[in-house]
PDB file of C-alpha atoms in Angstrom:
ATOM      1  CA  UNK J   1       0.000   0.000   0.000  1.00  0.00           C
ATOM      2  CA  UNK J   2       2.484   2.339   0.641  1.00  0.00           C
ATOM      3  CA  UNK J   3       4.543   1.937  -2.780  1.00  0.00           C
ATOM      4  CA  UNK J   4       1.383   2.343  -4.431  1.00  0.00           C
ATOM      5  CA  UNK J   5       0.543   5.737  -2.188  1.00  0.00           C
ATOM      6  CA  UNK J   6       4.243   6.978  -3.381  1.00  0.00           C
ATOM      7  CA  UNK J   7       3.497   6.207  -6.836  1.00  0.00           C
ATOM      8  CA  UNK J   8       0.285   8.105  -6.943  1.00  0.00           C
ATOM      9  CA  UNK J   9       2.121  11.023  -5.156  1.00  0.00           C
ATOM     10  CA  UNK J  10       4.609  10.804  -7.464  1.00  0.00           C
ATOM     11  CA  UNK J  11       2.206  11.131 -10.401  1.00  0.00           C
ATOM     12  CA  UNK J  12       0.888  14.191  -8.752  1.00  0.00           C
ATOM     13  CA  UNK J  13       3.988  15.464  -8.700  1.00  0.00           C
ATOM     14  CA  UNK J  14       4.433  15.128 -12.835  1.00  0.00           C
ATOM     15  CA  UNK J  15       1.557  16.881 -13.826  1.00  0.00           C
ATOM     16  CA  UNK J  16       2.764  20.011 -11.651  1.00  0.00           C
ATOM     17  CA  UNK J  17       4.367  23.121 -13.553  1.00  0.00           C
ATOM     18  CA  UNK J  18       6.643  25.920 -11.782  1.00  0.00           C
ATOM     19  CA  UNK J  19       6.341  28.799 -13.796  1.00  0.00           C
ATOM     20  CA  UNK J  20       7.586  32.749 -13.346  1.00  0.00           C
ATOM     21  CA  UNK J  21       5.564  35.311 -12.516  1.00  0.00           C
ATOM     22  CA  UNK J  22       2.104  36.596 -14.364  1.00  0.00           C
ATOM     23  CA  UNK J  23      -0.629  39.316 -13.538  1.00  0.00           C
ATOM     24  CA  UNK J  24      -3.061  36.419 -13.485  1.00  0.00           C
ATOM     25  CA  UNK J  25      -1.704  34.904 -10.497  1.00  0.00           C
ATOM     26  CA  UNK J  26      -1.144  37.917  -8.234  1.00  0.00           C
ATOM     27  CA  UNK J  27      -4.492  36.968  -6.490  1.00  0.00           C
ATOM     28  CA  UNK J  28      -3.527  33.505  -5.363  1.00  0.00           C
ATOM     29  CA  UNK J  29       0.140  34.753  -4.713  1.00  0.00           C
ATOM     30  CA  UNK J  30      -1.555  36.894  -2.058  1.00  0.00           C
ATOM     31  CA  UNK J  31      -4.545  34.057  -0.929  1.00  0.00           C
ATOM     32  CA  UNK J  32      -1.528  31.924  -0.678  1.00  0.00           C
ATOM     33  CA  UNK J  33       0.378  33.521   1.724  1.00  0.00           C
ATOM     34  CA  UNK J  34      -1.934  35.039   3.447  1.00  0.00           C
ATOM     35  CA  UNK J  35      -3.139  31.848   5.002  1.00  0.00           C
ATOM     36  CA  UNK J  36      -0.201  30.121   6.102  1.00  0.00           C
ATOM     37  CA  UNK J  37       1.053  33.789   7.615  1.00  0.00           C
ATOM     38  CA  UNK J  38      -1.991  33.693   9.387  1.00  0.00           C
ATOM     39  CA  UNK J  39      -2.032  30.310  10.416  1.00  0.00           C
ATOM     40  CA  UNK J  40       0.676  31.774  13.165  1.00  0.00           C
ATOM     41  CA  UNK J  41       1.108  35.330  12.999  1.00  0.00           C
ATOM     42  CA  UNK J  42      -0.710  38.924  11.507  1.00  0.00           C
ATOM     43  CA  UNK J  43      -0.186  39.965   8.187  1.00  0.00           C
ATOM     44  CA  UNK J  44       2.471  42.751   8.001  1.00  0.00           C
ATOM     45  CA  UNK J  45       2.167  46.359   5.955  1.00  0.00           C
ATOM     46  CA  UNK J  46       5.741  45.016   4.731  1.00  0.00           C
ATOM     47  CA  UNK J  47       3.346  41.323   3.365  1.00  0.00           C
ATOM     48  CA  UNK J  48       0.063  43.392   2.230  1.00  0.00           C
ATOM     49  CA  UNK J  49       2.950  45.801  -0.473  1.00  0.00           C
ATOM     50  CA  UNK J  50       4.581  42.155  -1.216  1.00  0.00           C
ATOM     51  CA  UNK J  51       1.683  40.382  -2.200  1.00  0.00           C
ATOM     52  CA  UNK J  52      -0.462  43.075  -3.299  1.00  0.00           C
ATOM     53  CA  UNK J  53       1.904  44.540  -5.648  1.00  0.00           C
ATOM     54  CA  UNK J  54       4.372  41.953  -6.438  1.00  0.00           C
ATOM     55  CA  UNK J  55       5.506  43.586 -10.126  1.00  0.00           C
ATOM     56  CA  UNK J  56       5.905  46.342  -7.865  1.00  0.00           C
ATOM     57  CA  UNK J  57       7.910  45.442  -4.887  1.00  0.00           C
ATOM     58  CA  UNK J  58       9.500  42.288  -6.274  1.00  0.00           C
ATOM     59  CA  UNK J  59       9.762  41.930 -10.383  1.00  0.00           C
ATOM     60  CA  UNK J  60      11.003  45.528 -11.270  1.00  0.00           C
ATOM     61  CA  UNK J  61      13.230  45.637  -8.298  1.00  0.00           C
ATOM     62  CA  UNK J  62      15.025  42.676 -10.261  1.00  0.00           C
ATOM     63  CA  UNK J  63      13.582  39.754  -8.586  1.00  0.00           C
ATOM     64  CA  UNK J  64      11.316  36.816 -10.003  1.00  0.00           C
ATOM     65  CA  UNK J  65       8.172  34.890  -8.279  1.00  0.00           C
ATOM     66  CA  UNK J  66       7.624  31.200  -8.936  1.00  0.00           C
ATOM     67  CA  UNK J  67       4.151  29.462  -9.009  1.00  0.00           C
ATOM     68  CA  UNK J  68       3.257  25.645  -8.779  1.00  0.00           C
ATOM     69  CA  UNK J  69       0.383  25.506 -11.425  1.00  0.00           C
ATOM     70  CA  UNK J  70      -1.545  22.083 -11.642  1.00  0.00           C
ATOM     71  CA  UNK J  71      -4.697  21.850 -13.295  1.00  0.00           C
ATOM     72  CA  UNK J  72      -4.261  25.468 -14.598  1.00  0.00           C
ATOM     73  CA  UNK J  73      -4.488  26.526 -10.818  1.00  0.00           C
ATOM     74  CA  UNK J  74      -1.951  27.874  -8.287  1.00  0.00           C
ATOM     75  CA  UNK J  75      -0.680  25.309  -5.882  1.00  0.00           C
ATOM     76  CA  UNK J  76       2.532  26.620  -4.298  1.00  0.00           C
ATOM     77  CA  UNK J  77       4.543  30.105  -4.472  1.00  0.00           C
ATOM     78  CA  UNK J  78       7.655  31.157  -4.159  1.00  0.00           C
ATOM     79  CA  UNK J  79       9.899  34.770  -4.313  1.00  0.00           C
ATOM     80  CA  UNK J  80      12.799  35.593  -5.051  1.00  0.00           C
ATOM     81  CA  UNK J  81      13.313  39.710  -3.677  1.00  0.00           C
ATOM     82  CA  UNK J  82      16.586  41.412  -5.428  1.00  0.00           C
ATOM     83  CA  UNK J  83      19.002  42.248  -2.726  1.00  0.00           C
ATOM     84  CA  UNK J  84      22.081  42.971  -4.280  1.00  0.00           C
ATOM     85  CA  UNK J  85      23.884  41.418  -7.533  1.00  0.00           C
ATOM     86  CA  UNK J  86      25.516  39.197  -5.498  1.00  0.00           C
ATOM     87  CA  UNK J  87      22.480  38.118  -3.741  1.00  0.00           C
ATOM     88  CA  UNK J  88      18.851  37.188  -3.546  1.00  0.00           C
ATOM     89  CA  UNK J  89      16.148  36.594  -0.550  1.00  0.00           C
ATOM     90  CA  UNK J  90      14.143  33.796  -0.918  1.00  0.00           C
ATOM     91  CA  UNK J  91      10.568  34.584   0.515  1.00  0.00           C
ATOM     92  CA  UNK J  92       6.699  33.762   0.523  1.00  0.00           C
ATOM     93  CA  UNK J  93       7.224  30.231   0.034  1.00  0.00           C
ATOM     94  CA  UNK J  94       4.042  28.178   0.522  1.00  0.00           C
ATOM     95  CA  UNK J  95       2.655  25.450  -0.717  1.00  0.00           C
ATOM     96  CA  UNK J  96      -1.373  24.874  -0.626  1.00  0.00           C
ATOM     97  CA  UNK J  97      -2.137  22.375   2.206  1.00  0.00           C
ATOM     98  CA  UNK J  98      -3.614  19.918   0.210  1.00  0.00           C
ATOM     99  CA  UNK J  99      -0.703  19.474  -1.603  1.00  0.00           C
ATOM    100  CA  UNK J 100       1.583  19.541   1.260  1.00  0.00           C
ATOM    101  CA  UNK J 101       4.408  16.351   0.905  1.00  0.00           C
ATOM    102  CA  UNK J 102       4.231  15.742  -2.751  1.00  0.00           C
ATOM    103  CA  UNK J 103       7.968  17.435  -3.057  1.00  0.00           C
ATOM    104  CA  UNK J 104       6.549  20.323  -4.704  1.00  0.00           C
ATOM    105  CA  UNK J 105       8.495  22.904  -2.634  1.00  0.00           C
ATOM    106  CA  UNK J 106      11.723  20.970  -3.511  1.00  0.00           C
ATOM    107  CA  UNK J 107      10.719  21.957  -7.417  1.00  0.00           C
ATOM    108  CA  UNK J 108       9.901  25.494  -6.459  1.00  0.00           C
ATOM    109  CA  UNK J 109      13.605  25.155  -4.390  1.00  0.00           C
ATOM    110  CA  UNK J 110      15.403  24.288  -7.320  1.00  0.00           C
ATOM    111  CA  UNK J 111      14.144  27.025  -9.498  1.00  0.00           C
ATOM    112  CA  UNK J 112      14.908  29.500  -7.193  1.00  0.00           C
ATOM    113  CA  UNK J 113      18.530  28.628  -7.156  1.00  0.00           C
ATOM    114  CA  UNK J 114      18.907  27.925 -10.921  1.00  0.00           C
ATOM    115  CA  UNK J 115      17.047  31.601 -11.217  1.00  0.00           C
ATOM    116  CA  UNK J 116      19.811  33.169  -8.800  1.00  0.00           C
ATOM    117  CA  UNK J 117      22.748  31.233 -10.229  1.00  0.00           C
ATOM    118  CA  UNK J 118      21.558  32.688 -13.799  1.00  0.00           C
ATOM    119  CA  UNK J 119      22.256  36.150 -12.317  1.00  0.00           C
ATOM    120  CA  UNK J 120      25.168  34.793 -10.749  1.00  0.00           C
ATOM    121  CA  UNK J 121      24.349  35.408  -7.314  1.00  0.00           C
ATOM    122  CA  UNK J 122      26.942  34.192  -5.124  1.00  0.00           C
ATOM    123  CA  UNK J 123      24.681  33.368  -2.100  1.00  0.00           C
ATOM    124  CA  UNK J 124      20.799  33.113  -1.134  1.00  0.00           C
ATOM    125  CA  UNK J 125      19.462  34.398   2.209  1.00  0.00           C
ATOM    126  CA  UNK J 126      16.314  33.623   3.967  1.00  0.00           C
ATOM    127  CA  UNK J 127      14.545  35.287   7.109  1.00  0.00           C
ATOM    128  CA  UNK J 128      12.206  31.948   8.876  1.00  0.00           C
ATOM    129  CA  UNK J 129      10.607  31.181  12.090  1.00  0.00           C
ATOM    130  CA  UNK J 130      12.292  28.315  14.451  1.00  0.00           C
ATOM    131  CA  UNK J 131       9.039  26.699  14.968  1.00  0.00           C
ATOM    132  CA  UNK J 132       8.717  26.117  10.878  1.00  0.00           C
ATOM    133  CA  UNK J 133      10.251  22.394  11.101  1.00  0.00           C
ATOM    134  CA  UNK J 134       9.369  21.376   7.872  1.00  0.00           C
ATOM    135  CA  UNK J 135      10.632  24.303   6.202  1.00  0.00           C
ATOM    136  CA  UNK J 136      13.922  24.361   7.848  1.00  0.00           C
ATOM    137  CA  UNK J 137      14.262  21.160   7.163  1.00  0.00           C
ATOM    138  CA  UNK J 138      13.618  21.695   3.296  1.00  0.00           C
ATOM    139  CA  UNK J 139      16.489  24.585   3.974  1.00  0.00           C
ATOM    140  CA  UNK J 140      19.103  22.409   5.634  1.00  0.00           C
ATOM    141  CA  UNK J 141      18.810  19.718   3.161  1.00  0.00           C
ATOM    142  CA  UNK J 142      19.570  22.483   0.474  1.00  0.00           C
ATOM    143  CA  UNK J 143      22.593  23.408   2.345  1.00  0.00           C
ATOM    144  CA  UNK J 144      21.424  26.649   3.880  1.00  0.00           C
ATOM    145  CA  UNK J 145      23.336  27.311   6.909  1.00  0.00           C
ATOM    146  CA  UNK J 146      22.241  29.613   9.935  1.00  0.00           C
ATOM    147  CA  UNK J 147      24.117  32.832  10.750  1.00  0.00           C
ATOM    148  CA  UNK J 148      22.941  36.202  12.917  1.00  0.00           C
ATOM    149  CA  UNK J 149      20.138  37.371  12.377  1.00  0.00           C
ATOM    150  CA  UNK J 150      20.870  40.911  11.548  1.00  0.00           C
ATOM    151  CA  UNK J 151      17.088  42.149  10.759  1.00  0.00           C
ATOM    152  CA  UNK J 152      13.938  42.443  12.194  1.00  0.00           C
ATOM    153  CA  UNK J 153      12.142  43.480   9.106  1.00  0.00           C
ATOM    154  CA  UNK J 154       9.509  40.708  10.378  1.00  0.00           C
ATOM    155  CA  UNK J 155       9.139  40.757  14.422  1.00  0.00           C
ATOM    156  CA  UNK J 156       8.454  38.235  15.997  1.00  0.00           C
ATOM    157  CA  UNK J 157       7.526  36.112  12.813  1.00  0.00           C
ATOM    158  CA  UNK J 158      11.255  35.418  11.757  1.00  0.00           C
ATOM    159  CA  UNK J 159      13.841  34.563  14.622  1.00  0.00           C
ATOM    160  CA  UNK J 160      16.201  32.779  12.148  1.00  0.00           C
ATOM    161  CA  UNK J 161      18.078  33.590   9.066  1.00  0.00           C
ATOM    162  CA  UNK J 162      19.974  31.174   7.160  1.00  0.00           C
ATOM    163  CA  UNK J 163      22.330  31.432   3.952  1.00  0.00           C
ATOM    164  CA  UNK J 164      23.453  29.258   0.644  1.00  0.00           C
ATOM    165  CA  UNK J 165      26.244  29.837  -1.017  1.00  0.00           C
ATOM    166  CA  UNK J 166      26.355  29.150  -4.497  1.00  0.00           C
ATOM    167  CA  UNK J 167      28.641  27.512  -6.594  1.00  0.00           C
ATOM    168  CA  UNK J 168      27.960  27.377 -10.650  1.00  0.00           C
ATOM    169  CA  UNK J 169      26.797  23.699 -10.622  1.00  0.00           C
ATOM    170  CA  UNK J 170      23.144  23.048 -11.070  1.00  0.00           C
ATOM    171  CA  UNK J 171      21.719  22.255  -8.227  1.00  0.00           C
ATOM    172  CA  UNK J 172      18.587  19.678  -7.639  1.00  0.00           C
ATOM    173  CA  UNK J 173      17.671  17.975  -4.787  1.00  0.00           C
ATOM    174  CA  UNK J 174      14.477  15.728  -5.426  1.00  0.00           C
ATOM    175  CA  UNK J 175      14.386  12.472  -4.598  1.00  0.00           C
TER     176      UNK J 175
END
């Protein structure tokens, strides 16, 4: 039963796209996030410009956002937020509950590195909560390692930031 369970996971998993940002999607980019910010904390100003206005605040500032589309809907998010040319903040990474395990975060993972490495970025940072243990453990697997936190741009919601460096080798880590 279970190798059958991971084989219809892993068919899921085929039929799911990652694609960069479109107008069309802004609305779920900000439905998205929304909920699983709220599941914890309160939506910040800093979230409501973010996912509001992401052309805005993230795409003309030189940065990209990533959606999981399946079935021609939006499944899973993720941003990459311009920092400098040597780097890039990963942020508003979610994936819709019911889709939650299927790896699809690892495929939104990967394409935020390749996108990063394509600008050659030498190094990805990330702002998360301690009490995320599924994300962090998506993070260490990819390498990211934890330094000071040296912001508070959100509270109480991230006590941890971690970094990857990057070298020039593709990276993928699904399994």
């Amino acid at each position: 039963i279970y190798l059958l369970a991971k084989l219809i996971s892993i068919g899921k998993e085929n039929l799911i796209s990652i694609e960069s940002f479109k107008q069309e999607y802004i609305s779920a980019f900000y439905s998205l996030n929304k909920e699983w910010i709220e599941e914890s904390w309160k939506l910040e100003q800093s979230d409501i410009n973010d996912l509001s206005t992401p052309k805005e605040y993230i795409i003309d500032k030189g940065g990209e956002v990533f959606f999981a589309i399946k079935d021609k809907k939006v499944i899973a998010t993720a941003a990459m937020v311009y920092v400098d040319d040597t780097m890039f903040e990963l942020a508003k990474m979610t994936v819709a509950k019911e889709f939650r395990g299927l790896g699809i975060a690892n495929k939104l993972m990967d394409s935020c590195i390749d996108f990063a490495k394509k600008r050659n970025a030498s190094q990805i940072a990330l702002i998360t909560n301690s009490s995320l243990t599924i994300a962090r453990n998506l993070y260490d697997k990819y390498g990211f390692k934890e330094i000071e936190l040296d912001s508070d741009k959100y509270g109480d919601r991230g006590d941890v930031k971690m970094i990857l460096k990057l070298n020039s080798k593709k990276t993928s880590y699904l399994m």
